[in-house]
Amino acid sequence: MSYDIHIIGGGLAGSEAAWQLGRRGVRLRLSEMRGGGDSTPAHQGAGLAELVCSNSFRSDDDERNAVGLLHHEMRLLDSLVMRAGERARVPAGSAMAVDRDVFSAEVERELAALPSIEIVRERIDALPDAGLTIVATGPLTAASLAANIGVVTGRESLAFFDAIAPIVHRDSIDMAVCWMQSRWNKGDGKDYINCPMDKAQYLAFRQGLLDGEKGEFKEWETNTPYFEGCMPIEVMAERGEDTLRYGPMKPVGLDDPRTGRWPYAVVQLRQDNKLGTLWNMVGFQTKLKHAEQVRLFRTIPGLENAEFARLGGLHRNTFLNSPVLLDPQLRLKSAPHVRFAGQITGCEGYVESAAVGLLTGLMAVGELAGHAWQAPPRTSAMGALLAHITGDAAADSYQPMNVNFGLFPPLPELKKKQRKEAYTERAKADFGEWLAQLERVPA
Ligand SMILES: Cc1cc2nc3c(=O)[nH]c(=O)nc-3n(C[C@H](O)[C@H](O)[C@H](O)COP(=O)(O)OP(=O)(O)OC[C@H]3O[C@@H](n4cnc5c(N)ncnc54)[C@H](O)[C@@H]3O)c2cc1C
């Protein structure tokens, strides 16, 4: 069958993109390597949209939770992942969990039923030179294709590991304890938030890192290139009492305004998004278990009430430096016939990957029909996620990110408790207007 667009990768994002295109009659080829003799280290079978780990799409609360809001927006756009998820749903309280086999079978059944889609079990080893393409090969992209993407984008723009430092909501940091200053007052002079520690606090903190419960590296993760370049903070702590004080917790050139002196050690946070709502803990990538991170990091002076937009981690994960490489429509700036979708763009999670797949599907539909693309509003979950990937995030510390309210334009005048409802209310109103306008454009 000849086709108008080629989708590479039949996971969450590729399947959702295929659905958005295929149900509008666009002819497409969906290439999935599993079932054709290849697999990834995490997938078990050959089904489309296989869930590689948990069976949860997380919270389904669309009034107080950002991922629940994303579910809501995806349902309004007739998402296949949401539709199949509903049919495969199993009880999980306020979360949305699914029977993974039923879910994958439903996705595959719906796509196979669309006459304009050809599903081919094949591995693609290089980006096509021409023809509209969506690359949705995920965090475990086949090595051959990853190498080719590396050549096209420049190797330093493609990561093989995420080394995620925890990210904190700015409004949960106690600025009566912390202060803003760049080391030696360089740059703007006030680029970092600094949390000071005295000797006793530092030693107790280091001990906490040594004693804390850690996650294991899988065998295929330890063999991944570049791992040496992003050492977990607890491994640094093991190397000696002062290693951290000469590394990420170095206090030199930072004058605590309360003492006029350099503290014994310091934890620095750097702005992580243009809105200034999210700040990452510099150099704090870690394999500590999540509960342990929350407990230990809240012992840092000034972070006692810290709310984390995401916790630290290190995983095998292929992703692009999207804020630099992709345009607002997720096209490679240097080869605009190629779009990227899903986790390879640097979103994180099943739902987010599917949402970005959905958006690329809509973008490609518009492009084929010659319509101008109007992005979803910045105040919606989809719009906030897209804006983060395509330019809001800091490019030099870009790491995969779940959707969260820290990505939304802030509503600071409200009390914290009212804010979540206010975010979702604003999002629903703005998204509704965008949708009405989208529906006026014939597919
Ligand atoms: C081990 C692991 C555990 C995870 N656990 C969770 C979790 O519990 N919850 C959560 O929300 N998220 C989790 N994630 C994160 C992520 O959201 C999922 O990986 C998600 O499936 C990403 O969707 P995707 O469509 O981008 O990629 P995938 O779903 O991985 O789909 C990519 C597809 O592309 C295919 N492919 C790769 N290369 C090629 C090629 N060259 N040619 C043809 N096909 C190719 C793959 O076989 C795969 O089917 C996990 C990730 C990993 C790696």
mmCIF file of C-alpha atoms and ligand atoms in Angstrom, residues 7-15 31-34 38-43 45-58 120-126 135-146 218 220-221 315-317 341-345 347-354 402, ligand 1:
data_model
loop_
_atom_site.group_PDB
_atom_site.id
_atom_site.type_symbol
_atom_site.label_atom_id
_atom_site.label_comp_id
_atom_site.label_asym_id
_atom_site.label_seq_id
_atom_site.Cartn_x
_atom_site.Cartn_y
_atom_site.Cartn_z
ATOM 1 C CA ILE A 7 5.157 6.026 11.811
ATOM 2 C CA ILE A 8 8.119 4.231 13.343
ATOM 3 C CA GLY A 9 7.344 2.516 16.661
ATOM 4 C CA GLY A 10 4.020 0.996 17.722
ATOM 5 C CA GLY A 11 4.154 1.785 21.440
ATOM 6 C CA LEU A 12 1.917 4.193 23.336
ATOM 7 C CA ALA A 13 2.814 7.264 21.264
ATOM 8 C CA GLY A 14 3.038 5.618 17.835
ATOM 9 C CA SER A 15 -0.279 3.808 18.286
ATOM 10 C CA SER A 31 6.484 -0.043 11.596
ATOM 11 C CA GLU A 32 6.930 -1.954 14.846
ATOM 12 C CA MET A 33 10.048 -4.068 15.286
ATOM 13 C CA ARG A 34 8.589 -6.401 17.924
ATOM 14 C CA ASP A 38 13.480 -7.837 17.453
ATOM 15 C CA SER A 39 12.575 -6.674 20.925
ATOM 16 C CA THR A 40 13.713 -4.304 23.677
ATOM 17 C CA PRO A 41 15.153 -5.273 27.078
ATOM 18 C CA ALA A 42 11.858 -4.347 28.783
ATOM 19 C CA HIS A 43 9.061 -5.498 26.463
ATOM 20 C CA GLY A 45 5.635 -9.604 23.813
ATOM 21 C CA ALA A 46 4.789 -8.317 20.356
ATOM 22 C CA GLY A 47 1.547 -6.447 21.089
ATOM 23 C CA LEU A 48 1.179 -2.803 20.177
ATOM 24 C CA ALA A 49 1.167 -0.344 23.109
ATOM 25 C CA GLU A 50 2.593 -2.842 25.558
ATOM 26 C CA LEU A 51 2.923 -1.448 29.096
ATOM 27 C CA VAL A 52 6.441 -2.349 30.147
ATOM 28 C CA CYS A 53 6.085 -1.993 33.904
ATOM 29 C CA SER A 54 3.185 -0.811 36.067
ATOM 30 C CA ASN A 55 -0.385 -1.204 34.772
ATOM 31 C CA SER A 56 -1.428 2.265 35.992
ATOM 32 C CA PHE A 57 -2.193 5.456 34.101
ATOM 33 C CA ARG A 58 -2.009 7.170 37.509
ATOM 34 C CA VAL A 120 4.300 -3.901 9.454
ATOM 35 C CA ARG A 121 6.561 -5.849 11.788
ATOM 36 C CA GLU A 122 9.947 -4.449 10.834
ATOM 37 C CA ARG A 123 12.846 -2.608 12.376
ATOM 38 C CA ILE A 124 13.807 0.724 10.848
ATOM 39 C CA ASP A 125 17.500 1.532 11.071
ATOM 40 C CA ALA A 126 17.688 5.080 9.756
ATOM 41 C CA VAL A 135 9.463 8.647 15.108
ATOM 42 C CA ALA A 136 7.951 7.152 18.261
ATOM 43 C CA THR A 137 10.521 4.536 19.170
ATOM 44 C CA GLY A 138 10.557 5.269 22.871
ATOM 45 C CA PRO A 139 13.121 5.138 25.655
ATOM 46 C CA LEU A 140 14.517 1.850 24.345
ATOM 47 C CA THR A 141 14.918 2.813 20.705
ATOM 48 C CA ALA A 142 16.805 0.131 18.735
ATOM 49 C CA ALA A 143 20.542 0.803 18.817
ATOM 50 C CA SER A 144 20.879 1.089 15.015
ATOM 51 C CA LEU A 145 18.229 3.816 14.768
ATOM 52 C CA ALA A 146 19.521 5.591 17.873
ATOM 53 C CA LYS A 218 19.132 -3.740 35.864
ATOM 54 C CA TRP A 220 21.090 -4.060 30.757
ATOM 55 C CA GLU A 221 21.279 -0.632 32.390
ATOM 56 C CA HIS A 315 17.508 4.853 33.979
ATOM 57 C CA ARG A 316 18.339 3.703 30.525
ATOM 58 C CA ASN A 317 16.372 6.179 28.442
ATOM 59 C CA ALA A 341 6.602 11.658 19.541
ATOM 60 C CA GLY A 342 6.437 9.981 22.933
ATOM 61 C CA GLN A 343 9.111 9.512 25.495
ATOM 62 C CA ILE A 344 11.949 10.101 23.029
ATOM 63 C CA THR A 345 10.935 13.792 23.092
ATOM 64 C CA CYS A 347 8.182 13.605 28.251
ATOM 65 C CA GLU A 348 7.876 10.821 30.798
ATOM 66 C CA GLY A 349 5.169 8.253 31.442
ATOM 67 C CA TYR A 350 2.630 6.202 29.539
ATOM 68 C CA VAL A 351 -0.016 8.909 29.502
ATOM 69 C CA GLU A 352 2.315 11.761 28.604
ATOM 70 C CA SER A 353 3.876 9.679 25.810
ATOM 71 C CA ALA A 354 0.455 8.885 24.406
ATOM 72 C CA ASN A 402 5.909 13.996 33.895
HETATM 73 C C1 LIG B 1 11.818 -0.223 32.056
HETATM 74 C C2 LIG B 1 10.821 0.891 31.948
HETATM 75 C C3 LIG B 1 9.759 0.947 32.841
HETATM 76 C C4 LIG B 1 8.804 1.981 32.751
HETATM 77 N N1 LIG B 1 7.769 1.994 33.622
HETATM 78 C C5 LIG B 1 6.802 2.935 33.501
HETATM 79 C C6 LIG B 1 5.670 2.904 34.365
HETATM 80 O O1 LIG B 1 5.532 2.035 35.222
HETATM 81 N N2 LIG B 1 4.730 3.867 34.215
HETATM 82 C C7 LIG B 1 4.829 4.836 33.276
HETATM 83 O O2 LIG B 1 3.918 5.683 33.182
HETATM 84 N N3 LIG B 1 5.900 4.890 32.453
HETATM 85 C C8 LIG B 1 6.894 3.977 32.534
HETATM 86 N N4 LIG B 1 7.988 3.998 31.708
HETATM 87 C C9 LIG B 1 8.202 5.172 30.871
HETATM 88 C C10 LIG B 1 7.482 5.320 29.513
HETATM 89 O O3 LIG B 1 6.354 6.085 29.688
HETATM 90 C C11 LIG B 1 7.141 4.120 28.768
HETATM 91 O O4 LIG B 1 8.353 3.554 28.374
HETATM 92 C C12 LIG B 1 6.244 4.362 27.523
HETATM 93 O O5 LIG B 1 5.956 3.122 26.986
HETATM 94 C C13 LIG B 1 6.816 5.283 26.467
HETATM 95 O O6 LIG B 1 5.968 5.327 25.346
HETATM 96 P P1 LIG B 1 6.567 5.438 23.871
HETATM 97 O O7 LIG B 1 5.478 5.218 22.913
HETATM 98 O O8 LIG B 1 7.357 6.672 23.765
HETATM 99 O O9 LIG B 1 7.617 4.243 23.785
HETATM 100 P P2 LIG B 1 7.288 2.663 23.805
HETATM 101 O O10 LIG B 1 5.995 2.385 24.418
HETATM 102 O O11 LIG B 1 8.511 2.009 24.342
HETATM 103 O O12 LIG B 1 7.155 2.326 22.253
HETATM 104 C C14 LIG B 1 8.236 2.382 21.367
HETATM 105 C C15 LIG B 1 8.082 1.263 20.378
HETATM 106 O O13 LIG B 1 9.025 1.416 19.335
HETATM 107 C C16 LIG B 1 9.538 0.160 18.989
HETATM 108 N N5 LIG B 1 10.845 0.392 18.362
HETATM 109 C C17 LIG B 1 12.006 0.819 18.943
HETATM 110 N N6 LIG B 1 12.944 0.997 18.005
HETATM 111 C C18 LIG B 1 12.394 0.663 16.806
HETATM 112 C C19 LIG B 1 12.881 0.638 15.470
HETATM 113 N N7 LIG B 1 14.134 1.011 15.175
HETATM 114 N N8 LIG B 1 12.052 0.245 14.476
HETATM 115 C C20 LIG B 1 10.771 -0.128 14.764
HETATM 116 N N9 LIG B 1 10.259 -0.131 16.017
HETATM 117 C C21 LIG B 1 11.061 0.275 17.020
HETATM 118 C C22 LIG B 1 9.573 -0.588 20.304
HETATM 119 O O14 LIG B 1 9.568 -1.984 20.112
HETATM 120 C C23 LIG B 1 8.317 -0.100 20.996
HETATM 121 O O15 LIG B 1 7.205 -0.901 20.742
HETATM 122 C C24 LIG B 1 8.951 2.999 31.768
HETATM 123 C C25 LIG B 1 10.040 2.942 30.890
HETATM 124 C C26 LIG B 1 10.955 1.906 30.964
HETATM 125 C C27 LIG B 1 12.087 1.861 29.982
#
